[in-house]
Short mmCIF file of C-alpha atoms in Angstrom, two decimals:
data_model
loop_
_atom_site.label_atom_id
_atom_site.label_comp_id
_atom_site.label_asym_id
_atom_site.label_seq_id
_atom_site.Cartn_x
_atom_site.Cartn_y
_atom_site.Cartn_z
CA UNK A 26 -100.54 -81.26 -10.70
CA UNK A 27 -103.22 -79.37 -11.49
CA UNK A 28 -105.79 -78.69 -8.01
CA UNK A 29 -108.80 -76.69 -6.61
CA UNK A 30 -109.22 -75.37 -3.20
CA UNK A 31 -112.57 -74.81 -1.90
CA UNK A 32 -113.59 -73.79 1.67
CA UNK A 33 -114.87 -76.37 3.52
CA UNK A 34 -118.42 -76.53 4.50
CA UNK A 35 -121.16 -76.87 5.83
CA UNK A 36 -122.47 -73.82 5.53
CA UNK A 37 -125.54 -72.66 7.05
CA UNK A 38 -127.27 -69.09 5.57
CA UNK A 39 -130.72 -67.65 6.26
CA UNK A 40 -133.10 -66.73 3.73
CA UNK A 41 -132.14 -63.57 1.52
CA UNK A 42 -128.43 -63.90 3.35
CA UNK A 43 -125.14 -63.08 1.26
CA UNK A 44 -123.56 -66.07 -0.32
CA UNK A 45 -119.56 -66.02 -0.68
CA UNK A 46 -117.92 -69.39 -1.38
CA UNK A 47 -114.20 -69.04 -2.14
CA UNK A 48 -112.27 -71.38 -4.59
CA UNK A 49 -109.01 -70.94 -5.76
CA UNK A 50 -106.71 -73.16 -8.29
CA UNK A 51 -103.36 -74.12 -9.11
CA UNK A 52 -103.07 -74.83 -13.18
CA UNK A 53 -100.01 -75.03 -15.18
CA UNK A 54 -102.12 -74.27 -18.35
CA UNK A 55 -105.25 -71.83 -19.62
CA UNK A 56 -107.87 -73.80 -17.52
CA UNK A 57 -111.42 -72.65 -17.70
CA UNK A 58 -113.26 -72.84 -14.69
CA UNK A 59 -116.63 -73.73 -13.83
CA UNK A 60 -119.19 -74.01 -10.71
CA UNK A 61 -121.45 -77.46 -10.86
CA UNK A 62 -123.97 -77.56 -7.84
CA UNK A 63 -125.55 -80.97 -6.63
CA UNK A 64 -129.36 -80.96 -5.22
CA UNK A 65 -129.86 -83.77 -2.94
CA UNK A 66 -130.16 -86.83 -4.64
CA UNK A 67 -129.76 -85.88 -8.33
CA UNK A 68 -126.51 -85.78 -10.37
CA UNK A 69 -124.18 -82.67 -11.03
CA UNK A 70 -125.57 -79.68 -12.54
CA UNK A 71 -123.25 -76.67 -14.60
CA UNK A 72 -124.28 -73.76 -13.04
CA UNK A 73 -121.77 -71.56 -14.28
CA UNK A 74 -118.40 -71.42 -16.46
CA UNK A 75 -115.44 -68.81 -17.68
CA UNK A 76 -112.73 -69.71 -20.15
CA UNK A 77 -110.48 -66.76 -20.29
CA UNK A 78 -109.50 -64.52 -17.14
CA UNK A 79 -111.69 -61.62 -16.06
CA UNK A 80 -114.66 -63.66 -17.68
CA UNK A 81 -117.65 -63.31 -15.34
CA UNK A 82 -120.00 -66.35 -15.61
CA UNK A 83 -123.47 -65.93 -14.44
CA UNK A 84 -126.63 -68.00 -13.90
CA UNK A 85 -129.60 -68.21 -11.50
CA UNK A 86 -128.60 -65.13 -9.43
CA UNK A 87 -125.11 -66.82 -8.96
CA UNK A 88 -121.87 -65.08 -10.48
CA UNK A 89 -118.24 -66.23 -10.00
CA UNK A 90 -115.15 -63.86 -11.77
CA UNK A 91 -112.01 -65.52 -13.29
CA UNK A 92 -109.12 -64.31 -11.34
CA UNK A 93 -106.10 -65.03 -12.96
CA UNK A 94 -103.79 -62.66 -10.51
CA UNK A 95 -105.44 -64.43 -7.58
CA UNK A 96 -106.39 -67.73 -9.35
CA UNK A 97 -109.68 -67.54 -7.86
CA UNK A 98 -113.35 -67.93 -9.01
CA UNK A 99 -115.25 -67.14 -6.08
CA UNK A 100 -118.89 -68.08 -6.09
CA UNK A 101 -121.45 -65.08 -5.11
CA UNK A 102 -125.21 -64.51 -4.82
CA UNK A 103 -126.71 -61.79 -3.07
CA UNK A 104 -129.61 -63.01 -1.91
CA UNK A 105 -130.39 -66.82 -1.30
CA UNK A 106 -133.31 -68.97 -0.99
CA UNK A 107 -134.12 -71.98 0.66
CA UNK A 108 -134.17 -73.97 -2.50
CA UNK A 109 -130.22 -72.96 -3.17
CA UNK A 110 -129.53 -75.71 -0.26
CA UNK A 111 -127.50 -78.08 -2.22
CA UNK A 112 -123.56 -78.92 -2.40
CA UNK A 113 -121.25 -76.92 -4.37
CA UNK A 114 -118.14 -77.75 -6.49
CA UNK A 115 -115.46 -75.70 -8.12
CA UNK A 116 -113.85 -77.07 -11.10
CA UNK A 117 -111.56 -76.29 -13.78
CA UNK A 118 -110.84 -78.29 -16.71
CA UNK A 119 -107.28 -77.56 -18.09
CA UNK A 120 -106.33 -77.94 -21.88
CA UNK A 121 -103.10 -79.26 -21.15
CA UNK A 122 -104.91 -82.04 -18.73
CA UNK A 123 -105.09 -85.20 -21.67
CA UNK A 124 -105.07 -82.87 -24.55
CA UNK A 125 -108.72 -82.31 -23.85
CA UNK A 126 -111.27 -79.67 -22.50
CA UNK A 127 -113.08 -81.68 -20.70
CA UNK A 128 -111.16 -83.11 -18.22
CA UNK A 129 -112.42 -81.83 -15.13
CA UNK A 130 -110.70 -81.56 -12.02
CA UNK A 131 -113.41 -80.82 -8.59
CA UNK A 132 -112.43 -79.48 -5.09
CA UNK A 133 -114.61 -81.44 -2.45
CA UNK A 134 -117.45 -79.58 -2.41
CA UNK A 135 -119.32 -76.97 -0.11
CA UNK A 136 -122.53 -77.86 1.45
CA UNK A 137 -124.77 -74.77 2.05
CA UNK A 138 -128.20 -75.04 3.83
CA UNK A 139 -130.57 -72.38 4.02
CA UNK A 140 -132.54 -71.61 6.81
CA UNK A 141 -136.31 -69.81 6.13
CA UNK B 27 -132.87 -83.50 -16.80
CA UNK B 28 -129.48 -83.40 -18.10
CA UNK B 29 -130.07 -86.31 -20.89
CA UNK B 30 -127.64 -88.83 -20.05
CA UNK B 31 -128.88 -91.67 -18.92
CA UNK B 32 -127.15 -94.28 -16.13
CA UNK B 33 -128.43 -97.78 -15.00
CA UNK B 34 -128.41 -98.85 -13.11
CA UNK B 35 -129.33 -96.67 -10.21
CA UNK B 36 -128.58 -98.38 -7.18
CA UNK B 37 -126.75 -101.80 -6.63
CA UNK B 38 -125.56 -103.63 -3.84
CA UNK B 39 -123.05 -106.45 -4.56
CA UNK B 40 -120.36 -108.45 -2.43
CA UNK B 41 -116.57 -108.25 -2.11
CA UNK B 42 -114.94 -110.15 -5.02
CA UNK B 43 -117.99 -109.68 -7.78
CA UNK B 44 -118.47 -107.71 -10.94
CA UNK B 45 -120.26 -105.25 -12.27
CA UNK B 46 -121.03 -102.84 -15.49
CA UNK B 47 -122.52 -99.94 -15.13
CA UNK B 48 -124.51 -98.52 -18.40
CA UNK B 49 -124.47 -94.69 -19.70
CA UNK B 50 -125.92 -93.44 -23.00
CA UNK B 51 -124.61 -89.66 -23.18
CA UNK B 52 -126.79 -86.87 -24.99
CA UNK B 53 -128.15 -87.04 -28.49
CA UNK B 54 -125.29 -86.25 -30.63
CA UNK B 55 -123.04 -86.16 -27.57
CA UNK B 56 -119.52 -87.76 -28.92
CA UNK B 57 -117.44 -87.73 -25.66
CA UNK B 58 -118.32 -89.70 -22.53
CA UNK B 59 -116.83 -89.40 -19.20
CA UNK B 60 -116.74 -91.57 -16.15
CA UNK B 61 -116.39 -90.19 -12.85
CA UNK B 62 -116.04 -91.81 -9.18
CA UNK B 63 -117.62 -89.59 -6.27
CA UNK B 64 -117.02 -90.89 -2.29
CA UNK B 65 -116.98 -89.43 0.69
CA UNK B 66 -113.12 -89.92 0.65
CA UNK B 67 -111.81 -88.72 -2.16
CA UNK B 68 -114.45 -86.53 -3.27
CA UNK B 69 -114.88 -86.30 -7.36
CA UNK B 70 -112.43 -88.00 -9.40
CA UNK B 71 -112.00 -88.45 -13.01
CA UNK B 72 -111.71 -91.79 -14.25
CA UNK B 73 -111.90 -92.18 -17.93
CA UNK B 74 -112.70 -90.16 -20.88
CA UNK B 75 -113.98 -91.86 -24.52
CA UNK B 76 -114.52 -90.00 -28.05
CA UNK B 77 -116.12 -91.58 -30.87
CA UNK B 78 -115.46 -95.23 -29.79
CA UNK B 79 -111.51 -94.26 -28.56
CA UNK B 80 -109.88 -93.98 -25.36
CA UNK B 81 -109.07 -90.20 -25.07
CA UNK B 82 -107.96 -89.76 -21.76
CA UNK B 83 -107.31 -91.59 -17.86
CA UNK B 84 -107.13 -90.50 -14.75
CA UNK B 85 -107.34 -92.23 -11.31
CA UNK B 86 -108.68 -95.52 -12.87
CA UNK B 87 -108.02 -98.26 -11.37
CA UNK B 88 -106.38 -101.61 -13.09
CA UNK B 89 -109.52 -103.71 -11.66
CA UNK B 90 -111.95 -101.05 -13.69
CA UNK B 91 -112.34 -101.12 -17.25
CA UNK B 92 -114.71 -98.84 -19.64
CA UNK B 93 -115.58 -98.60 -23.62
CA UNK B 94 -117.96 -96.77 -25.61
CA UNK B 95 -119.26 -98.83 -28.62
CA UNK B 96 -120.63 -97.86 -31.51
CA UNK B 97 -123.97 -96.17 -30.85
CA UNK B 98 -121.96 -94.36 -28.19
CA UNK B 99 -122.85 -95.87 -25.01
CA UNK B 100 -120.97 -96.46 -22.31
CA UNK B 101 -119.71 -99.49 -20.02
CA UNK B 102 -118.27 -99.04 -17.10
CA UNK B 103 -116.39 -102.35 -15.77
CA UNK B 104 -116.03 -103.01 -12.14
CA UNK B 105 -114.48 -106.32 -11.23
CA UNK B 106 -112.43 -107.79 -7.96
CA UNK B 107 -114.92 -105.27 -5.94
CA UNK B 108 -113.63 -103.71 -2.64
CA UNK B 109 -115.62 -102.45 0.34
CA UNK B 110 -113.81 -99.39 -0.83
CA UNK B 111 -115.31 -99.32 -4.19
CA UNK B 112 -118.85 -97.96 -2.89
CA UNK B 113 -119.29 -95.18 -4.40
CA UNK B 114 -121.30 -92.95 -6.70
CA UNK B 115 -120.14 -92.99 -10.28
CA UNK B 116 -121.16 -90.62 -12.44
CA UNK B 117 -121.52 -90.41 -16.12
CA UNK B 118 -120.92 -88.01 -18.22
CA UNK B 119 -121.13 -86.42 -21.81
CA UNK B 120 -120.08 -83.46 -24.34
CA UNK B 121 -120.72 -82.76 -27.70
CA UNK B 122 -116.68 -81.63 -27.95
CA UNK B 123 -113.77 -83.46 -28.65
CA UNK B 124 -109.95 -82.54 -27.93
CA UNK B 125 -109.54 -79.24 -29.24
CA UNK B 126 -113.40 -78.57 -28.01
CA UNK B 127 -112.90 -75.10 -26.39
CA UNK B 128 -116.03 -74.56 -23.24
CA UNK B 129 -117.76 -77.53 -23.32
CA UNK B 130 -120.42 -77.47 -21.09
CA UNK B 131 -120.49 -81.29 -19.91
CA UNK B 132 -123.79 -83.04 -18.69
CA UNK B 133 -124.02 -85.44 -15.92
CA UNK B 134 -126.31 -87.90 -15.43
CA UNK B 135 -127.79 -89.34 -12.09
CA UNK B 136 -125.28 -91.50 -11.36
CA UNK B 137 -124.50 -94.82 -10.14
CA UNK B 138 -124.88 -95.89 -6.55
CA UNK B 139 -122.59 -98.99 -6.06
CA UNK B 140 -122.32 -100.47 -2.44
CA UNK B 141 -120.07 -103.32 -2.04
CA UNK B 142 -120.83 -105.46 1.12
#
């Protein structure tokens, strides 16, 4: 079935560091992928989303590429702040997956912590 | 604030009990999701209503049962309750249907269930 693969966490970063958090899938569909981020102790937040391959999302200094010859969408900022500390989940939501978009599927998350 | 709304937002209940947990998605929001979050398993998708109708299941278990009534809230249906169950479960809603093509879909707060 369908899967993401995130790398594991935690990961610890000092202020204005370069972020790299790799995710890769496995889809037998057109999934479109998406990063959600979780502050501590609120729900899931989209941060950012592709549909088709070489789509870049963006938001918030974050970007992420769809990679369909690597089926990746690595997460990237260049320069983080303290207040990016939060957990991060890769997702992809395939339109085979129940006949519906929005289905999502989550790896387990990467926790990221940055120091000041 | 993402606009859906859970209660309640913490509960503690014993081995062998019931509970419902209460979502009202976005305004205008037709679709409504249920998802379970714990440490083991990470993010899983349980259940997926539009308009009133089952649309789509995933790792839902027999003892859990959901519906989305007419104003489009939801009720999620815990009963026989494990020490396993304790969990987060999260809510969540779309505007899109089946053939709904990037989605973006909200979560709310969640649910903190402990089971004792």
């Amino acid at each position: 079935g369908d899967s993401v693969t995130q790398m594991e966490g935690p990961v610890t970063l000092s202020e204005e560091a370069f972020l790299t958090i790799n995710c890769t899938y496995t889809a037998t569909g057109y999934p479109s992928l998406f990063w959600y981020v979780q502050y501590p102790g609120e729900g899931l937040q989209l941060l950012l989303k592709a549909t088709k391959a070489d789509d870049k999302g963006s938001n918030k200094g974050f970007e992420a590429t769809y990679r369909k010859e690597t089926t990746s969408f690595h997460l990237e900022k260049g320069s983080v702040q303290v207040s990016d500390s939060a957990v991060y989940f890769c997702a992809l939501s395939d339109l085979n997956y129940g006949g519906s978009q929005g289905n999502l599927i989550f790896g387990k998350g990467t926790k990221l912590s940055v120091k000041p | 604030d993402s606009g859906v709304t859970q209660t309640p937002k913490h509960l503690i209940t014993a081995t062998g009990q019931r509970v419902t947990l209460r979502c009202s998605p976005r305004s205008g929001d037709l679709s409504v999701y249920w998802y379970q979050q714990s440490l083991d398993q990470g993010l899983q998708f349980l259940i997926q209503y539009y308009n009133g109708e089952e649309r789509a299941k995933g790792n839902i278990l027999e003892r859990f049962s959901a519906q989305q009534f007419p104003d489009l809230h939801s009720e999620l249906n815990l009963s026989s309750l494990e020490l396993g169950d304790s969990a987060l479960y999260f809510c969540a809603s779309s505007v899109g249907g089946p053939t709904g093509s990037g989605n973006t879909i909200y979560f709310g707060e969640g649910s903190w269930l402990t089971v004792v």
